[in-house]
Amino acid sequence: MSTFKERLGRLVDPMKNRIDHLIKNYGDVKVSDITISQIYGGTRGVKSLICETSMLDPDEGIRYRGYSLPELIELLPKVEGGKQPLPEGLFYLLITGNLPKDNDIDDIRNEFKQRSTVPNYVFNTLDSLPKDLSPMTQLSMGILSLQGTSEFSKQFRMGRATKDMWEPALEDSLSIIAKLPTIAAYIYRRTYKDGIRIEADPNLDWAANLAHMMGIDDNEVYEILRLFLFLHADHEGGNVTAHTVQLVGSTLSDPFYAFSAGMNGLAGPLHGMANQQVLQWISKMREHFGGGIPDKKQIEEYIWKTLNAGRLIPGFGHAVLRKTDPRYTALREFALENFPEDELFQIVSSLYEVVPDVLRIHGKAKNPWPNVDAHSGSILYHYNIREFDFYTVLFGVSRALGVLSWYVWARLLGATLERPKSITTEYLEGLALKWDDSMSVGIFEIDNDHKAMLEQLKSLIDAYHTGKTDHYIIDLFGFLGRYVEKHLALEEHYMEKYDYPNLAEHRRQHEEFKESCKLLKEEFQTKGGTTRLVILIKQMLVDHFTEHVRTVDKEMAEFFKSVSHVG
Ligand code: CMX
C-alpha cells in the first residue's frame, strides 16, 4: 500500500465518527424545507446532499476544502518559475483535505504516472467514431471503453466487503485521472489535427502534458492550462456533473460508469457547453456588425436581439452564485496581466460592463453576473486553442479531480443508494387542497375569536353603564390580557404561516397595543380607577377595535381568503 493510500485510509475513522455522532444524536434535526415551486424548479436551494471537497457560497464563490481560490493560488505548489498552482496539488487537497507538501506532489505524480498508459483499444474505439462527432461524446465513450479495466467492478464481483470498496474506487479514480490527458489530447488530434498521437513527456506535469500531447509546447500554454484545470476542478456537490457522478456511484457502479455519465451532463448547454457557446455567440455578434470590435452600444443591441429571440446570454447567470464568479475574476486578472490589448479580451470586458445591466432590466435572471464560462474560452483562444467544441473537454478533464475525489469518499463513508421519492402533479394538487382547508381553518379561528371578543366587549360596555368603575376596569384588563395572550398570538401565527405581506405593520400595531395596556395597568395600580383612566381605556378600545379590527383585520381576512381561494 502506498503512503498516499495509507494517509487517506487514516482519515476515514475520524470522519465516520463525526457522521455517526450527528446521525445518532441529531438525526431528526431539520435542515431544509421544500416547496412546490422548488420541486418544479430543479430543487434549487434545497440542502439535501453532502460534499466535503468544496462548498459554494452565493456571494463569495467556491472554496476548495475551505480555501478560497486566491488563497490556493498562493498556497499550492507550482513548477519552478511558474505562477499557477499545480492541479496535482489541488487533487491532493481535495481528496485528503490537507495542503500538500513537496513530497506529496511527487507521490501524486507517481500515482498518475503508474496508471497513465492508455490501452490501444481506447484509441481504436475513438478511431471508429466519425471525426465530427462531438468531442464530449468521444470523451464519454473513451472513458467508458476503459470500463473493463475497473478494479472496482472486478473486486465487487469477487465478493470484496462493501466497506473496503473505497480502495478499488481510488484505484479506478487515479486511473481515470491519469489517462484523461492522453484521451483528451487524442480526441483533439484526431478531430482537429493530423490524427497523429503524441506520446506523453515523463518530465512534464499533468496539465503541461495535456498541452504537449495536444501538440502545443509552450510554457505560457502550460501555465494557462494549469490555471484552467485548477479553476474548473470542483463546484460542490449539487451541479449536474458532480451530482450525476454521485448518483450513479451510489448504485455501486464503478468510477468509469459514473464519470462517463457525469461527462454527459457536463456536455449540456446550460452547464459545461456554455464555454463554447460564449465564443460562438461573440463570433456571431462580430459577424453581425461586420467584424472588428463592436462598441458598447452595439453590444447592448445584440444582447437585446438575443434575449428578444428567446435565447440565453451564455456565460451569465448561475443557479447558486449571486455575484461575479471568482473563477471569472481569476481569469480576468490573468488576461489583464498577460494580454490586456487582446481584441477578444476587450469584447469580453465590454460584455462584463454591459450584460449585467441589460439582464437586470430584462428582469428574469436572478444573477446577472458572469460565470467562469464567460471568460475561459477567450483565454484558450488567445493561446491558439481555437476549436470551441473542445473547450468543454478541458472542463471535463479538470472536473475529474473533484468529482472522483468525492466518489472515493462516498465509498469510504459507505454512502447509501440515492433514491428520493417522486410524486405526481395530482398528488401535489391534493396537497394544495388540504392546504386551502387548513388556511380556511385559520380564517375561521381568527373570525371566531373576533366575534367572541366583540361580544365580550359589548357586555363590558353594558357593565360600565351600571357605574362600577373599578370592577369594570379589572374586567377590562382581564379581557385585554386574554386578548394579548391569545388573539394577537393567533393572528401572528397565521400571518407568519401564510406570508401575510403586512405582517411587520400588524406586529408593530400589536406591540403598540400591548405597551398601552401595560402603561394603563401601571396607572390603575398606582392611582386606581380614575375617570381619566376610564376615558383612556375606552379611547384605546374604540381606536383599536374600530381601526384595527374593522379595517386592518378585515384586510388580513381578505388576504387569507384571496390566497386560499376560499370564497
Ligand atoms: N440569459 C437570459 N436569461 C437568463 C439567463 C441568461 N444568462 N440566466 C437566467 N436566465 C433566465 C432563465 O432562463 C429563467 O427564465 P424562465 O423563468 O423563463 O425559465 C430565469 O432567468 C430565472 O433563472 P435563474 O433562476 O436566474 O437561473 P437558473 O438557476 O434557472 O439557471 C443557469 C442558471 C446557469 C442555467 C442560467 O443562468 C443560464 O442558462 N445561463 C446561461 C448559460 C450558462 O452560462 N451556463 C453555465 C453555468 C456555469 C456552468 O455550469 O458551467
Tab-separated table of C-alpha atoms and ligand atoms in Angstrom, residues 44 269-272 274 307 311-319 359 364-367 371 373 395, ligand 1:
chain	number	residue	atom	x	y	z
A	44	ARG	CA	-32.851	24.887	-6.246
A	269	PRO	CA	-25.570	23.982	-22.965
A	270	LEU	CA	-26.765	25.172	-19.544
A	271	HIS	CA	-23.664	23.662	-17.931
A	272	GLY	CA	-20.212	22.985	-19.387
A	274	ALA	CA	-21.592	27.311	-22.149
A	307	LEU	CA	-32.960	37.995	-25.426
A	311	ARG	CA	-32.334	32.941	-26.189
A	312	LEU	CA	-29.953	32.976	-23.236
A	313	ILE	CA	-26.820	35.087	-22.880
A	314	PRO	CA	-24.235	32.327	-22.447
A	315	GLY	CA	-21.720	32.706	-19.629
A	316	PHE	CA	-24.007	34.824	-17.490
A	317	GLY	CA	-26.188	33.791	-14.563
A	318	HIS	CA	-25.822	30.934	-12.136
A	319	ALA	CA	-28.030	28.583	-10.165
A	359	LEU	CA	-30.153	41.317	-17.669
A	364	LYS	CA	-35.556	37.345	-15.315
A	365	ALA	CA	-32.094	36.090	-14.327
A	366	LYS	CA	-31.617	36.031	-10.556
A	367	ASN	CA	-27.909	36.558	-11.068
A	371	ASN	CA	-19.734	32.826	-14.551
A	373	ASP	CA	-17.608	30.227	-18.909
A	395	PHE	CA	-13.531	21.465	-18.387
B	1	CMX	N1	-29.709	34.930	-20.201
B	1	CMX	C1	-31.043	35.040	-20.314
B	1	CMX	N2	-31.908	34.579	-19.402
B	1	CMX	C2	-31.385	34.016	-18.297
B	1	CMX	C3	-30.004	33.908	-18.090
B	1	CMX	C4	-29.151	34.378	-19.099
B	1	CMX	N3	-27.830	34.255	-18.998
B	1	CMX	N4	-29.800	33.303	-16.907
B	1	CMX	C5	-31.008	33.031	-16.385
B	1	CMX	N5	-31.964	33.451	-17.247
B	1	CMX	C6	-33.415	33.269	-17.119
B	1	CMX	C7	-33.723	31.771	-17.011
B	1	CMX	O1	-33.776	31.158	-18.278
B	1	CMX	C8	-35.048	31.791	-16.299
B	1	CMX	O2	-36.045	32.123	-17.252
B	1	CMX	P1	-37.517	31.477	-17.166
B	1	CMX	O3	-38.094	31.999	-15.885
B	1	CMX	O4	-38.192	31.975	-18.390
B	1	CMX	O5	-37.329	30.000	-17.134
B	1	CMX	C9	-34.913	32.982	-15.352
B	1	CMX	O6	-33.857	33.796	-15.884
B	1	CMX	C10	-34.549	32.588	-13.940
B	1	CMX	O7	-33.399	31.759	-13.988
B	1	CMX	P2	-32.386	31.741	-12.745
B	1	CMX	O8	-33.136	31.227	-11.564
B	1	CMX	O9	-31.689	33.034	-12.630
B	1	CMX	O10	-31.297	30.706	-13.247
B	1	CMX	P3	-31.319	29.119	-13.132
B	1	CMX	O11	-30.828	28.718	-11.784
B	1	CMX	O12	-32.606	28.545	-13.557
B	1	CMX	O13	-30.245	28.725	-14.242
B	1	CMX	C11	-28.215	28.962	-15.453
B	1	CMX	C12	-28.876	29.003	-14.078
B	1	CMX	C13	-26.723	28.993	-15.305
B	1	CMX	C14	-28.610	27.644	-16.144
B	1	CMX	C15	-28.727	30.183	-16.262
B	1	CMX	O14	-28.303	31.377	-15.655
B	1	CMX	C16	-28.247	30.142	-17.713
B	1	CMX	O15	-28.868	29.460	-18.522
B	1	CMX	N6	-27.133	30.860	-18.047
B	1	CMX	C17	-26.588	30.824	-19.381
B	1	CMX	C18	-25.867	29.503	-19.613
B	1	CMX	C19	-24.593	29.421	-18.781
B	1	CMX	O16	-23.799	30.338	-18.734
B	1	CMX	N7	-24.378	28.262	-18.158
B	1	CMX	C20	-23.115	27.985	-17.436
B	1	CMX	C21	-23.286	27.922	-15.931
B	1	CMX	C22	-21.994	27.559	-15.255
B	1	CMX	C23	-21.635	26.109	-15.518
B	1	CMX	O17	-22.337	25.214	-15.066
B	1	CMX	O18	-20.662	25.876	-16.215
